[in-house]
Amino acid sequence: PVEIGRVKAIPSQWPQPDQAPLAAFGEGIELTAASITPTEADGETSIFVDVQWQVKSAPGKELTTFVHLGEPAQAPLAQGDGPALNGEYPTSLWAEGEVIDDVYVLALPEGLPPGEYPLHIGFYDPKSGARLPVVSEGQGHDSYLIGTVTLEGE
């Protein structure tokens, strides 16, 4: 099959989020919902992170999303970096007002000791590696703490 082009259907009005945003990324993307499944794991498994983004102003460029397990000041113990919606709808096409639901999958590596691990999400520019600034609860960061994942002993 030959792809001729793509069509973007835009509703007359985008839905408004039910609650205040959890965090603002850069100048124009808000995280309005986030959940982790499962929050408790034993051994090798995959963690699913469901999010909802609200576009306040179009990013106008490609951004890569990251999901990192572990303390933000250290190298991630597990990570899932990639374009939003698996590259099917890049951030360069996002328009003001859009609501975008996405799912990220994070494969946990073998050998992680039991414990509670923080899970962070954010965006970065794939060309420069610079992260978008994040504001949540009035504080500035370079990622947003979605929650924690508890690894149980076997």
Coordinates of C-alpha atoms in Angstrom, one line a residue:
P1 CA 0.0 0.0 0.0
V2 CA 1.1 3.6 -0.7
E3 CA 0.3 6.3 1.8
I4 CA -1.0 9.4 0.0
G5 CA -1.4 11.6 3.1
R6 CA -3.1 11.9 6.4
V7 CA -6.3 13.7 7.5
K8 CA -6.8 15.4 10.9
A9 CA -10.4 15.6 12.0
I10 CA -11.0 18.5 14.4
P11 CA -14.2 18.7 16.5
S12 CA -16.0 22.0 16.8
Q13 CA -15.0 22.1 20.5
W14 CA -12.5 20.0 22.5
P15 CA -13.6 18.6 25.8
Q16 CA -12.5 20.5 28.9
P17 CA -10.8 18.5 31.7
D18 CA -12.9 17.6 34.7
Q19 CA -10.2 18.9 37.1
A20 CA -7.3 21.2 37.4
P21 CA -4.1 20.0 35.7
L22 CA -1.7 17.9 37.6
A23 CA 1.3 19.7 35.9
A24 CA 2.2 22.1 33.2
F25 CA 5.0 21.1 30.7
G26 CA 6.8 24.0 29.0
E27 CA 4.5 26.8 27.8
G28 CA 1.7 24.7 26.4
I29 CA 1.1 21.1 27.5
E30 CA -0.8 20.2 30.6
L31 CA -1.1 16.7 32.2
T32 CA -4.7 16.4 33.3
A33 CA -4.8 12.7 34.3
A34 CA -2.2 9.9 35.0
S35 CA -2.4 6.4 36.4
I36 CA 0.0 3.5 36.8
T37 CA -1.0 -0.2 36.3
P38 CA 0.0 -2.2 38.2
T39 CA 1.4 -0.3 41.2
E40 CA 2.6 -3.5 42.8
A41 CA 4.7 -6.0 40.9
D42 CA 6.7 -9.1 41.6
G43 CA 9.6 -9.9 39.3
E44 CA 9.6 -9.2 35.6
T45 CA 6.6 -7.3 34.3
S46 CA 5.6 -4.3 32.4
I47 CA 4.1 -1.2 33.9
F48 CA 1.5 0.8 32.0
V49 CA 1.2 4.5 32.4
D50 CA -2.1 6.0 31.1
V51 CA -2.0 9.8 30.7
Q52 CA -4.2 12.6 29.3
W53 CA -2.6 15.7 27.8
Q54 CA -4.4 19.0 27.2
V55 CA -2.7 21.3 24.7
K56 CA -2.9 24.9 25.8
S57 CA -0.7 26.1 23.0
A58 CA 0.7 24.1 20.1
P59 CA 4.3 22.9 20.8
G60 CA 5.1 23.4 17.1
K61 CA 8.0 20.9 17.3
E62 CA 8.8 17.3 17.9
L63 CA 9.1 16.3 21.5
T64 CA 10.0 12.9 23.0
T65 CA 8.2 11.7 26.1
F66 CA 10.1 9.9 28.9
V67 CA 8.9 7.6 31.7
H68 CA 11.7 6.9 34.2
L69 CA 11.7 4.6 37.2
G70 CA 13.9 5.7 40.0
E71 CA 15.2 8.8 41.7
P72 CA 15.4 11.8 39.2
A73 CA 18.9 12.7 40.2
Q74 CA 20.2 9.2 39.3
A75 CA 20.3 7.2 36.1
P76 CA 16.9 5.5 35.6
L77 CA 16.5 1.9 36.7
A78 CA 14.0 1.4 33.8
Q79 CA 13.0 3.8 31.1
G80 CA 10.5 4.2 28.3
D81 CA 11.4 7.1 26.0
G82 CA 9.6 7.7 22.7
P83 CA 7.4 9.9 20.7
A84 CA 3.8 10.5 21.9
L85 CA 1.3 7.9 20.6
N86 CA 4.1 5.7 19.4
G87 CA 4.9 8.3 16.7
E88 CA 1.5 8.0 15.1
Y89 CA 0.6 11.6 16.1
P90 CA 3.7 13.7 16.8
T91 CA 3.7 16.7 19.1
S92 CA 4.6 18.9 16.1
L93 CA 1.0 18.4 14.9
W94 CA -0.7 19.0 18.2
A95 CA -3.1 22.0 18.1
E96 CA -4.4 24.3 20.8
G97 CA -7.3 22.8 22.7
E98 CA -6.7 19.2 21.9
V99 CA -7.1 16.5 24.5
I100 CA -4.8 13.5 23.8
D101 CA -5.0 10.2 25.6
D102 CA -1.8 8.1 25.5
V103 CA -0.3 4.9 27.1
Y104 CA 3.4 4.3 27.8
V105 CA 4.8 0.9 28.6
L106 CA 7.8 0.5 30.9
A107 CA 9.4 -2.9 31.0
L108 CA 11.0 -3.7 34.4
P109 CA 14.4 -5.3 34.2
E110 CA 15.4 -8.5 36.0
G111 CA 17.1 -8.2 39.4
L112 CA 15.6 -5.0 40.8
P113 CA 15.5 -5.5 44.6
P114 CA 12.2 -5.2 46.5
G115 CA 11.2 -1.7 47.4
E116 CA 9.2 1.4 46.4
Y117 CA 10.4 3.2 43.3
P118 CA 9.2 6.6 42.1
L119 CA 7.9 6.9 38.5
H120 CA 8.5 10.2 36.6
I121 CA 7.2 11.5 33.3
G122 CA 8.3 14.4 31.1
F123 CA 9.2 15.7 27.7
Y124 CA 12.5 16.6 26.0
D125 CA 13.7 18.0 22.7
P126 CA 15.2 15.0 20.9
K127 CA 17.7 17.3 19.0
S128 CA 19.1 19.1 22.1
G129 CA 18.2 16.6 24.9
A130 CA 16.8 19.6 26.9
R131 CA 13.9 18.7 29.0
L132 CA 10.8 20.9 29.1
P133 CA 10.3 22.6 32.5
V134 CA 7.5 21.3 34.6
V135 CA 5.4 23.2 37.1
S136 CA 3.3 21.3 39.6
E137 CA 1.8 22.6 42.9
G138 CA 3.7 25.9 42.2
Q139 CA 7.1 24.2 42.2
G140 CA 9.4 23.9 39.2
H141 CA 11.0 20.6 38.1
D142 CA 12.2 18.8 35.0
S143 CA 9.8 15.9 35.4
Y144 CA 6.5 15.0 37.1
L145 CA 6.2 12.4 39.8
I146 CA 3.2 10.3 38.7
G147 CA 3.4 7.9 41.7
T148 CA 5.3 4.9 42.9
V149 CA 5.7 1.3 41.9
T150 CA 6.3 -1.3 44.7
L151 CA 8.4 -4.3 43.8
E152 CA 7.6 -7.2 46.2
G153 CA 10.1 -10.0 47.1
E154 CA 9.7 -13.4 45.7

